[in-house]
PDB file of C-alpha atoms and ligand atoms in Angstrom:
ATOM      1  CA  MET K   6       0.000   0.000   0.000  1.00  0.00           C
ATOM      2  CA  ALA K   7       1.264   3.426  -0.838  1.00  0.00           C
ATOM      3  CA  VAL K   8       2.493   5.562   2.047  1.00  0.00           C
ATOM      4  CA  ASP K   9      -0.335   8.083   1.525  1.00  0.00           C
ATOM      5  CA  SER K  10      -2.973   5.345   1.612  1.00  0.00           C
ATOM      6  CA  GLN K  11      -1.499   3.969   4.829  1.00  0.00           C
ATOM      7  CA  ARG K  12      -1.616   7.413   6.382  1.00  0.00           C
ATOM      8  CA  LEU K  13      -5.276   7.846   5.423  1.00  0.00           C
ATOM      9  CA  TYR K  14      -6.219   4.380   6.705  1.00  0.00           C
ATOM     10  CA  ARG K  15      -4.563   5.303   9.983  1.00  0.00           C
ATOM     11  CA  GLU K  16      -6.354   8.649  10.106  1.00  0.00           C
ATOM     12  CA  ALA K  17      -9.735   6.970   9.471  1.00  0.00           C
ATOM     13  CA  ASN K  18      -8.938   4.379  12.139  1.00  0.00           C
ATOM     14  CA  ILE K  19      -8.123   7.119  14.675  1.00  0.00           C
ATOM     15  CA  LEU K  20     -11.373   8.885  13.825  1.00  0.00           C
ATOM     16  CA  TYR K  21     -13.432   5.727  14.411  1.00  0.00           C
ATOM     17  CA  TRP K  22     -11.718   5.059  17.731  1.00  0.00           C
ATOM     18  CA  ALA K  23     -12.319   8.674  18.745  1.00  0.00           C
ATOM     19  CA  MET K  24     -16.027   8.321  17.885  1.00  0.00           C
ATOM     20  CA  ALA K  25     -16.246   5.275  20.147  1.00  0.00           C
ATOM     21  CA  LEU K  26     -14.406   7.038  22.989  1.00  0.00           C
ATOM     22  CA  LEU K  27     -16.636  10.096  22.748  1.00  0.00           C
ATOM     23  CA  ASP K  28     -19.757   7.870  22.725  1.00  0.00           C
ATOM     24  CA  LEU K  29     -18.476   6.179  25.855  1.00  0.00           C
ATOM     25  CA  THR K  30     -18.018   9.607  27.438  1.00  0.00           C
ATOM     26  CA  TYR K  31     -21.558  10.788  26.625  1.00  0.00           C
ATOM     27  CA  ASP K  32     -23.030   7.473  27.825  1.00  0.00           C
ATOM     28  CA  TYR K  33     -21.286   8.075  31.114  1.00  0.00           C
ATOM     29  CA  VAL K  34     -22.361  11.737  31.346  1.00  0.00           C
ATOM     30  CA  ASP K  35     -25.977  10.911  30.488  1.00  0.00           C
ATOM     31  CA  GLN K  36     -26.013   8.194  33.123  1.00  0.00           C
ATOM     32  CA  CYS K  37     -24.651  10.627  35.745  1.00  0.00           C
ATOM     33  CA  VAL K  38     -27.295  13.218  34.845  1.00  0.00           C
ATOM     34  CA  ALA K  39     -30.051  10.569  34.937  1.00  0.00           C
ATOM     35  CA  ASN K  40     -28.932   9.432  38.399  1.00  0.00           C
ATOM     36  CA  ALA K  41     -28.523  12.946  39.848  1.00  0.00           C
ATOM     37  CA  LYS K  42     -31.160  14.438  42.140  1.00  0.00           C
ATOM     38  CA  GLU K  43     -31.276  17.671  40.139  1.00  0.00           C
ATOM     39  CA  SER K  44     -30.173  18.557  36.649  1.00  0.00           C
ATOM     40  CA  PRO K  45     -26.832  20.390  36.335  1.00  0.00           C
ATOM     41  CA  PRO K  46     -26.965  24.219  36.466  1.00  0.00           C
ATOM     42  CA  PHE K  47     -25.260  24.464  33.053  1.00  0.00           C
ATOM     43  CA  ALA K  48     -25.877  23.140  29.557  1.00  0.00           C
ATOM     44  CA  ILE K  49     -23.817  20.171  28.455  1.00  0.00           C
ATOM     45  CA  PRO K  50     -22.207  20.824  25.056  1.00  0.00           C
ATOM     46  CA  ARG K  51     -23.214  18.193  22.503  1.00  0.00           C
ATOM     47  CA  LEU K  52     -20.487  17.418  20.011  1.00  0.00           C
ATOM     48  CA  ARG K  53     -19.680  14.588  17.676  1.00  0.00           C
ATOM     49  CA  PHE K  54     -16.975  13.695  15.208  1.00  0.00           C
ATOM     50  CA  VAL K  55     -17.578  14.151  11.482  1.00  0.00           C
ATOM     51  CA  GLU K  56     -18.858  11.216   9.483  1.00  0.00           C
ATOM     52  CA  ALA K  57     -16.033  10.066   7.257  1.00  0.00           C
ATOM     53  CA  GLY K  58     -15.074   7.303   4.895  1.00  0.00           C
ATOM     54  CA  LEU K  59     -12.202   6.131   2.758  1.00  0.00           C
ATOM     55  CA  LEU K  60     -12.815   6.542  -0.926  1.00  0.00           C
ATOM     56  CA  ILE K  61     -10.729   4.179  -3.007  1.00  0.00           C
ATOM     57  CA  ALA K  62     -10.557   4.968  -6.712  1.00  0.00           C
ATOM     58  CA  HIS K  63      -9.687   1.997  -8.941  1.00  0.00           C
ATOM     59  CA  SER K  64      -8.229   2.436 -12.354  1.00  0.00           C
ATOM     60  CA  TYR K  65     -10.928   1.542 -14.857  1.00  0.00           C
ATOM     61  CA  ASN K  66      -8.928   1.514 -18.017  1.00  0.00           C
ATOM     62  CA  ASP K  67      -6.518  -1.215 -19.115  1.00  0.00           C
ATOM     63  CA  ARG K  68      -5.202   0.423 -22.228  1.00  0.00           C
ATOM     64  CA  ALA K  69      -1.477  -0.026 -22.527  1.00  0.00           C
ATOM     65  CA  GLU K  70      -0.998   3.715 -22.471  1.00  0.00           C
ATOM     66  CA  SER K  71      -2.679   4.253 -19.103  1.00  0.00           C
ATOM     67  CA  THR K  72      -0.986   1.165 -17.645  1.00  0.00           C
ATOM     68  CA  ARG K  73       2.295   2.758 -18.541  1.00  0.00           C
ATOM     69  CA  SER K  74       1.528   6.189 -17.254  1.00  0.00           C
ATOM     70  CA  TYR K  75       0.023   5.105 -13.911  1.00  0.00           C
ATOM     71  CA  GLY K  76       2.023   1.927 -13.404  1.00  0.00           C
ATOM     72  CA  ALA K  77      -1.194   0.149 -12.421  1.00  0.00           C
ATOM     73  CA  LYS K  78      -3.156  -2.712 -13.970  1.00  0.00           C
ATOM     74  CA  SER K  79      -6.897  -2.539 -14.454  1.00  0.00           C
ATOM     75  CA  GLY K  80      -8.746  -3.000 -11.183  1.00  0.00           C
ATOM     76  CA  MET K  81      -5.801  -2.001  -9.036  1.00  0.00           C
ATOM     77  CA  ILE K  82      -6.192   0.781  -6.531  1.00  0.00           C
ATOM     78  CA  GLY K  83      -5.265   4.086  -8.046  1.00  0.00           C
ATOM     79  CA  MET K  84      -5.890   6.636  -5.314  1.00  0.00           C
ATOM     80  CA  THR K  85      -7.228   6.705  -1.777  1.00  0.00           C
ATOM     81  CA  TYR K  86      -9.068   9.693  -0.334  1.00  0.00           C
ATOM     82  CA  LEU K  87     -10.406  10.391   3.122  1.00  0.00           C
ATOM     83  CA  THR K  88     -13.773  12.075   2.662  1.00  0.00           C
ATOM     84  CA  GLU K  89     -15.287  13.972   5.568  1.00  0.00           C
ATOM     85  CA  GLU K  90     -18.439  15.874   6.319  1.00  0.00           C
ATOM     86  CA  ILE K  91     -18.060  19.626   5.885  1.00  0.00           C
ATOM     87  CA  ILE K  92     -17.704  21.653   9.073  1.00  0.00           C
ATOM     88  CA  ASP K  93     -19.640  24.913   9.077  1.00  0.00           C
ATOM     89  CA  GLY K  94     -18.688  27.884  11.209  1.00  0.00           C
ATOM     90  CA  ALA K  95     -15.413  28.931  12.769  1.00  0.00           C
ATOM     91  CA  PHE K  96     -12.732  26.253  13.052  1.00  0.00           C
ATOM     92  CA  VAL K  97     -11.156  26.157  16.495  1.00  0.00           C
ATOM     93  CA  LYS K  98      -8.336  24.211  18.102  1.00  0.00           C
ATOM     94  CA  PHE K  99      -9.711  23.430  21.567  1.00  0.00           C
ATOM     95  CA  ILE K 100      -6.926  21.317  23.056  1.00  0.00           C
ATOM     96  CA  HIS K 101      -3.479  20.791  21.588  1.00  0.00           C
ATOM     97  CA  ASN K 102      -1.966  17.393  21.102  1.00  0.00           C
ATOM     98  CA  GLY K 103       0.403  16.480  23.894  1.00  0.00           C
ATOM     99  CA  ASN K 104      -0.874  19.024  26.411  1.00  0.00           C
ATOM    100  CA  ALA K 105      -4.021  18.220  28.351  1.00  0.00           C
ATOM    101  CA  SER K 106      -4.838  21.826  29.273  1.00  0.00           C
ATOM    102  CA  PRO K 107      -7.683  23.419  27.340  1.00  0.00           C
ATOM    103  CA  ARG K 108      -6.699  26.545  25.381  1.00  0.00           C
ATOM    104  CA  TRP K 109      -8.105  29.834  26.597  1.00  0.00           C
ATOM    105  CA  LEU K 110     -10.349  31.121  23.799  1.00  0.00           C
ATOM    106  CA  SER K 111     -11.809  34.598  23.554  1.00  0.00           C
ATOM    107  CA  ASP K 112     -15.176  33.305  22.287  1.00  0.00           C
ATOM    108  CA  PRO K 113     -17.127  32.258  25.428  1.00  0.00           C
ATOM    109  CA  ALA K 114     -19.020  29.452  23.603  1.00  0.00           C
ATOM    110  CA  ALA K 115     -15.760  27.995  22.295  1.00  0.00           C
ATOM    111  CA  ASN K 116     -14.200  28.368  25.725  1.00  0.00           C
ATOM    112  CA  LYS K 117     -17.004  26.309  27.291  1.00  0.00           C
ATOM    113  CA  VAL K 118     -16.497  23.600  24.699  1.00  0.00           C
ATOM    114  CA  ALA K 119     -12.739  23.534  25.392  1.00  0.00           C
ATOM    115  CA  GLU K 120     -13.448  23.145  29.098  1.00  0.00           C
ATOM    116  CA  PHE K 121     -16.005  20.409  28.466  1.00  0.00           C
ATOM    117  CA  LEU K 122     -13.587  18.545  26.171  1.00  0.00           C
ATOM    118  CA  ALA K 123     -10.917  18.664  28.885  1.00  0.00           C
ATOM    119  CA  PHE K 124     -13.465  17.001  31.162  1.00  0.00           C
ATOM    120  CA  THR K 125     -14.125  14.305  28.520  1.00  0.00           C
ATOM    121  CA  GLN K 126     -10.395  13.506  28.573  1.00  0.00           C
ATOM    122  CA  HIS K 127     -10.665  12.887  32.285  1.00  0.00           C
ATOM    123  CA  VAL K 128     -13.618  10.509  31.814  1.00  0.00           C
ATOM    124  CA  GLN K 129     -11.802   8.612  29.046  1.00  0.00           C
ATOM    125  CA  TYR K 130      -8.569   8.404  31.042  1.00  0.00           C
ATOM    126  CA  ILE K 131     -10.325   6.913  34.061  1.00  0.00           C
ATOM    127  CA  LYS K 132     -12.779   4.700  32.152  1.00  0.00           C
ATOM    128  CA  THR K 133      -9.920   3.105  30.184  1.00  0.00           C
ATOM    129  CA  GLY K 134      -7.860   2.426  33.311  1.00  0.00           C
ATOM    130  CA  LYS K 135      -5.514   5.409  32.671  1.00  0.00           C
ATOM    131  CA  GLN K 136      -4.625   4.022  29.248  1.00  0.00           C
ATOM    132  CA  VAL K 137      -6.256   6.139  26.548  1.00  0.00           C
ATOM    133  CA  TYR K 138      -7.767   9.533  25.800  1.00  0.00           C
ATOM    134  CA  ILE K 139      -8.623  11.722  22.821  1.00  0.00           C
ATOM    135  CA  SER K 140      -6.272  14.602  22.158  1.00  0.00           C
ATOM    136  CA  ASP K 141      -5.909  17.378  19.584  1.00  0.00           C
ATOM    137  CA  TYR K 142      -9.586  18.253  19.861  1.00  0.00           C
ATOM    138  CA  GLN K 143     -10.519  20.619  17.015  1.00  0.00           C
ATOM    139  CA  GLY K 144     -13.412  21.594  14.785  1.00  0.00           C
ATOM    140  CA  SER K 145     -16.498  23.709  15.411  1.00  0.00           C
ATOM    141  CA  THR K 146     -18.508  23.901  18.628  1.00  0.00           C
ATOM    142  CA  LYS K 147     -20.693  21.066  17.217  1.00  0.00           C
ATOM    143  CA  LEU K 148     -18.508  18.949  14.930  1.00  0.00           C
ATOM    144  CA  LEU K 149     -15.011  17.685  15.603  1.00  0.00           C
ATOM    145  CA  THR K 150     -12.379  16.313  13.248  1.00  0.00           C
ATOM    146  CA  ASP K 151      -8.779  15.139  12.932  1.00  0.00           C
ATOM    147  CA  PRO K 152      -8.250  13.958  16.529  1.00  0.00           C
ATOM    148  CA  GLN K 153      -5.296  12.106  17.948  1.00  0.00           C
ATOM    149  CA  ILE K 154      -5.529   9.239  20.380  1.00  0.00           C
ATOM    150  CA  LEU K 155      -2.991   9.143  23.151  1.00  0.00           C
ATOM    151  CA  THR K 156      -2.241   5.753  24.626  1.00  0.00           C
ATOM    152  CA  HIS K 157      -0.144   4.592  27.514  1.00  0.00           C
ATOM    153  CA  PRO K 158       3.063   2.859  26.315  1.00  0.00           C
ATOM    154  CA  ASP K 159       1.612  -0.469  27.556  1.00  0.00           C
ATOM    155  CA  VAL K 160      -1.228  -0.277  25.029  1.00  0.00           C
ATOM    156  CA  GLY K 161      -0.405  -2.186  21.860  1.00  0.00           C
ATOM    157  CA  ALA K 162       2.669  -3.813  23.420  1.00  0.00           C
ATOM    158  CA  GLY K 163       5.112  -1.573  21.572  1.00  0.00           C
ATOM    159  CA  MET K 164       3.150  -1.472  18.311  1.00  0.00           C
ATOM    160  CA  ASN K 165       2.427   1.979  16.949  1.00  0.00           C
ATOM    161  CA  LEU K 166      -1.364   1.810  16.842  1.00  0.00           C
ATOM    162  CA  PHE K 167      -2.280   5.411  16.302  1.00  0.00           C
ATOM    163  CA  GLY K 168       0.512   7.036  14.348  1.00  0.00           C
ATOM    164  CA  ASP K 169       2.949   9.829  15.000  1.00  0.00           C
ATOM    165  CA  GLY K 170       0.391  11.939  16.850  1.00  0.00           C
ATOM    166  CA  ASN K 171       0.306   9.384  19.640  1.00  0.00           C
ATOM    167  CA  VAL K 172       2.460  11.231  22.151  1.00  0.00           C
ATOM    168  CA  GLU K 173       2.796   8.523  24.766  1.00  0.00           C
ATOM    169  CA  ARG K 174       4.283  10.893  27.279  1.00  0.00           C
ATOM    170  CA  GLY K 175       0.966  12.754  27.113  1.00  0.00           C
ATOM    171  CA  VAL K 176      -0.720   9.943  28.995  1.00  0.00           C
ATOM    172  CA  GLU K 177       2.021   9.881  31.618  1.00  0.00           C
ATOM    173  CA  LEU K 178       1.708  13.639  32.129  1.00  0.00           C
ATOM    174  CA  PHE K 179      -2.087  13.704  32.139  1.00  0.00           C
ATOM    175  CA  GLU K 180      -2.542  14.012  35.875  1.00  0.00           C
ATOM    176  CA  GLU K 181       0.026  16.839  36.004  1.00  0.00           C
ATOM    177  CA  GLN K 182      -1.482  18.845  33.142  1.00  0.00           C
ATOM    178  CA  HIS K 183      -5.189  18.236  33.649  1.00  0.00           C
ATOM    179  CA  ASN K 184      -6.813  20.622  36.100  1.00  0.00           C
ATOM    180  CA  CYS K 185     -10.132  19.449  37.486  1.00  0.00           C
ATOM    181  CA  SER K 186     -10.441  22.023  40.218  1.00  0.00           C
ATOM    182  CA  THR K 187     -11.346  24.820  37.783  1.00  0.00           C
ATOM    183  CA  ASN K 188     -13.530  22.670  35.546  1.00  0.00           C
ATOM    184  CA  LYS K 189     -17.241  23.040  36.284  1.00  0.00           C
ATOM    185  CA  TYR K 190     -18.104  19.971  34.211  1.00  0.00           C
ATOM    186  CA  SER K 191     -16.220  17.774  36.644  1.00  0.00           C
ATOM    187  CA  ARG K 192     -19.198  18.356  38.959  1.00  0.00           C
ATOM    188  CA  LEU K 193     -21.190  16.103  36.615  1.00  0.00           C
ATOM    189  CA  SER K 194     -19.429  13.227  38.178  1.00  0.00           C
ATOM    190  CA  HIS K 195     -18.247  12.184  41.602  1.00  0.00           C
ATOM    191  CA  THR K 196     -16.836   8.855  40.570  1.00  0.00           C
ATOM    192  CA  VAL K 197     -14.248   9.836  37.973  1.00  0.00           C
TER     193      VAL K 197
HETATM  194 ZN1   ZN Y 335     -10.951  16.186  35.584  1.00  0.00          ZN
END
């Protein structure tokens, strides 16, 4: 497989894992809200990752000329694309890769989302036994894209599961960098 195709497969894989981790987080949050005596005194931001898919274009033409110019036989993969839903509105980086502190953003709505996403990292970190969380949160205040997944070095037994963006030290430094005391969303939960 061409290097570019491998990179896109990896990117799609990261996106699907991030979707699952964010679903897990919302399941947990919804359960906490359902079990609480009163509803929280703040709105819970609702975000999701973009729908995406790999588009694989096969060469359709077996004329000698095209075989020569593309170096591919008929039916072989020509190009791979990662297609994603379009994100409307301002594009924001909420949390950088490799640093689990939310960015301070001048837009109050974006700032709330950054704070909420920092809380989701906490839920993921605890729910996966301090092994995994989503990093590099970015997109709009509704739709996220292009995440990274940070894993503890034990995950994957030395195999590079999630590409170059997997800053393993990020997981080791999580408890140092993550600040719950200023995060109002952490009140959603008393068990993580
Ligand atoms: Zn926390």
